[in-house]
Amino acid sequence: MATRKEVAERAGVSEATVSRVLNNVGPIREETKRRVLEASKALGYYPSALARSFVRRKSGNLGVVLPYVPKVNVFSTYYFAEVLSGIGEAVREYGYDLLLMFRSPQESMDFAGLFKSQKVDACIILGSRDVSEERAALRILQEEGHPYCLINQHFEGESFSEIDAEHKQGSLEAIRHLIALGAKRIAFLNGTLDFSNSVDRLEGYRKALAEAGLPFDPQLMLEGNYSRKSGYAAASRVYAMLDSLDAIFVANDRMAIGLMQGLRELGVQTDDFPAIVGYDDSDAARLTDPPLTSVHVPFYEMGKRAAKRLLAQGTDGSDDEGAPREMLGTRLVVRKSSRLRET
Amino acid sequence: MATRKEVAERAGVSEATVSRVLNNVGPIREETKRRVLEASKALGYYPSALARSFVRRKSGNLGVVLPYVPKVNVFSTYYFAEVLSGIGEAVREYGYDLLLMFRSPQESMDFAGLFKSQKVDACIILGSRDVSEERAALRILQEEGHPYCLINQHFEGESFSEIDAEHKQGSLEAIRHLIALGAKRIAFLNGTLDFSNSVDRLEGYRKALAEAGLPFDPQLMLEGNYSRKSGYAAASRVYAMLDSLDAIFVANDRMAIGLMQGLRELGVQTDDFPAIVGYDDSDAARLTDPPLTSVHVPFYEMGKRAAKRLLAQGTDGSDDEGAPREMLGTRLVVRKSSRLRET
DNA sequence: TTGTAGGCGTTATCAG
DNA sequence: CTGATAACGCCTACAA
């Protein structure tokens, strides 16, 4: 490996000058610049990113924390693929690198440590849940002023940096849609409430019912954990009250898919399905039979925005601030699954 | 931020001793160790990963290169999600970090530069294609002896480090299955041949025909690019020869899904579909109507193996070598889509 | 068992 | 415009 020293010698200049040329800093004579560049290329010199990071005290990495259970995707791969793509785009734009960090769902994570050990310059946290250790860890992050951003999760009562989506509104529209179709009894298969978006959806659901003067019936509430399996498991309960049910709203597509599968295995014909609305508008929503009406969430955009918020800080001098919680819009995509069955 | 010097002072030892304690190296008196640990904790000291990497000349990063087109997934997200999960598992096991690097599909990449600039200690390359610049870049990697590994791509005539799957065998079995069902005229919607697995599939296809004494008919060959869109686009050609077709083998599930969609829009009823076999056995294969018979590929395992091959090198002293090309098995998963229609 | 000191490859400051 | 030179935080012989 060619060293900088060799480059300097070959170009007949000092190492400092080599550095200047390669970093485009300070005034340099054209001729000198040319010679250095030439020598550098001839020798195949590559500056050490390690040394550079060290002296600049910047890793050049944007960290992305995501929950991880081997062979089990708690969320849809769709969600992560979209968010990561969005982040990837921004990262490449700003010349950063993307450091992926998995964490076991239980294991509370020392977010601040990532910064203190200088592994990352900024960090995006996915799949965060509202449990006390998590709150505590995030508070530290906030207090110590590290650049971080949560995606798709809100912590009530804090002012964390968050990019979220209008889940309450999305759910509201989903239920309105069902009601407009004539549904009266609408079940709700939600996820656990430690995800703020589950809470948001519940609010939207209740608001829509209230608007229409429909009663809220706790009997109609089901809980899953966003996995296909949990949707599958819910099928028996739905089956039990099938006759009294007009429709069911499911908090993500995966569960909706599991539910449909489960119902089918219990012998329910497609025509006898209650109207179903899913959530996320993942690729899979187009493939189910019947195609799944679902609430579209701009995950790609959310990832991109989060990354930009973080990386832009480094660029301009603005100490950011501004709305710590930004919310992007959702949108109902109607397909066939939300039709009410004939009576 | 507490510095190591402070820790040393508080513990009443030298910085070197602090270092020793924190790295568990060299003989240390229990009492000293205790004091250092205590001081370190009290002060909230975090060693700088940057400085550490610098002096050790190891980034601690496993790089993963993946092709990238914003908002377009040339491959299925399924493929990447599985491979990444596998890599993630190994990485966490070995205490490495995972550095994601996107590259535009055209842009030929300076793989060796990643090592020379010391951004990564080892590197996995996904979505590589057999084009001359790529070969050249990989040869350099090989010659310079950097630890790298290709996944799901083989370069004939080279001895690159590769983790591949038995695509020839997988295709062979897929076609045998169709033939066993009575299919005589089997079309093949393949991907471009700069992906070695396209070539492998073609070989499997031809071999199966030959075995059965069936002729190879170039008319039955279609080419897509692994996107759903290209499968969709192929529908019209398939439609044109629908009557003379018993079955069609499609090189990945995405295209198969696009194809089914396209046929349907052309007015073909499910019952009139030719028998269809897809490839990858992605989640989506279970969701299509009819469910898609497909060839299962152990992507998760492939990612894990590749990462382990790379990271284990660092651990033991073995300069690896051993079979540079390792191939994992594929397996046909039969579902309803491969039934021949009634005549 | 512990301390001292040199060096890792860059950047940045300060003279010239 | 360019050349010395001092950090940066940590690891690791070598000495004690």
Tab-separated table of N, CA, C and O (backbone and C1' of nucleotides) in Angstrom, chain B residues 14 17 20 27-29 32, chain C residues 1-4 7-9:
chain	number	residue	atom	x	y	z
B	14	SER	N	-1.947	4.051	35.691
B	14	SER	CA	-1.566	4.698	34.433
B	14	SER	C	-2.613	4.415	33.357
B	14	SER	O	-3.422	3.507	33.496
B	17	THR	N	-2.698	0.908	32.051
B	17	THR	CA	-3.405	-0.073	32.871
B	17	THR	C	-4.910	-0.016	32.598
B	17	THR	O	-5.567	-1.047	32.511
B	20	ARG	N	-5.466	-1.882	29.584
B	20	ARG	CA	-5.363	-3.325	29.801
B	20	ARG	C	-6.629	-3.884	30.421
B	20	ARG	O	-7.152	-4.904	29.997
B	27	PRO	N	-1.715	-9.625	32.544
B	27	PRO	CA	-2.041	-9.980	33.922
B	27	PRO	C	-2.317	-8.713	34.726
B	27	PRO	O	-1.600	-7.728	34.603
B	28	ILE	N	-3.379	-8.742	35.479
B	28	ILE	CA	-3.748	-7.567	36.268
B	28	ILE	C	-4.216	-7.992	37.655
B	28	ILE	O	-4.938	-8.975	37.793
B	29	ARG	N	-3.833	-7.253	38.641
B	29	ARG	CA	-4.264	-7.567	39.991
B	29	ARG	C	-5.760	-7.305	40.104
B	29	ARG	O	-6.274	-6.313	39.577
B	32	THR	N	-6.734	-3.895	41.354
B	32	THR	CA	-6.530	-2.834	40.362
B	32	THR	C	-7.686	-2.811	39.372
B	32	THR	O	-8.254	-1.769	39.052
C	1	DT	P	-0.468	-11.221	38.447
C	1	DT	O5'	-0.314	-9.640	38.401
C	1	DT	C5'	-0.346	-8.907	39.583
C	1	DT	C4'	0.370	-7.622	39.337
C	1	DT	C3'	-0.389	-6.598	38.481
C	1	DT	O3'	-0.796	-5.548	39.344
C	1	DT	C1'	1.934	-6.693	37.931
C	2	DT	P	-1.630	-4.338	38.831
C	2	DT	O5'	-0.525	-3.403	38.198
C	2	DT	C5'	0.273	-2.606	39.057
C	2	DT	C4'	1.254	-1.815	38.249
C	2	DT	C3'	0.652	-0.747	37.343
C	2	DT	O3'	1.089	0.514	37.835
C	2	DT	C1'	2.413	-1.908	36.265
C	3	DG	P	0.470	1.828	37.189
C	3	DG	O5'	1.753	2.449	36.472
C	3	DG	C5'	2.902	2.715	37.263
C	3	DG	C4'	4.055	3.100	36.375
C	3	DG	C3'	3.778	4.291	35.446
C	3	DG	O3'	4.899	5.163	35.475
C	3	DG	C1'	4.468	2.405	34.157
C	4	DT	P	4.853	6.534	34.669
C	4	DT	O5'	5.834	6.256	33.436
C	4	DT	C5'	6.938	5.392	33.591
C	4	DT	C4'	7.760	5.434	32.298
C	4	DT	C3'	7.553	6.685	31.449
C	4	DT	O3'	8.783	7.014	30.821
C	4	DT	C1'	6.873	4.784	30.211
C	7	DG	P	8.925	6.101	17.214
C	7	DG	O5'	7.560	5.637	16.576
C	7	DG	C5'	7.118	4.290	16.772
C	7	DG	C4'	5.672	4.193	16.362
C	7	DG	C3'	5.303	5.095	15.174
C	7	DG	O3'	4.507	4.356	14.282
C	7	DG	C1'	3.850	5.519	16.945
C	8	DC	P	4.511	4.709	12.749
C	8	DC	O5'	3.025	4.365	12.327
C	8	DC	C5'	2.360	3.192	12.802
C	8	DC	C4'	0.886	3.476	12.871
C	8	DC	C3'	0.455	4.526	11.852
C	8	DC	O3'	-0.139	3.890	10.715
C	8	DC	C1'	-0.529	4.903	14.053
C	9	DG	P	0.469	4.257	9.265
C	9	DG	O5'	-0.493	5.448	8.804
C	9	DG	C5'	-1.856	5.155	8.598
C	9	DG	C4'	-2.613	6.451	8.449
C	9	DG	C3'	-2.115	7.340	7.314
C	9	DG	O3'	-3.246	7.836	6.638
C	9	DG	C1'	-2.067	8.535	9.366
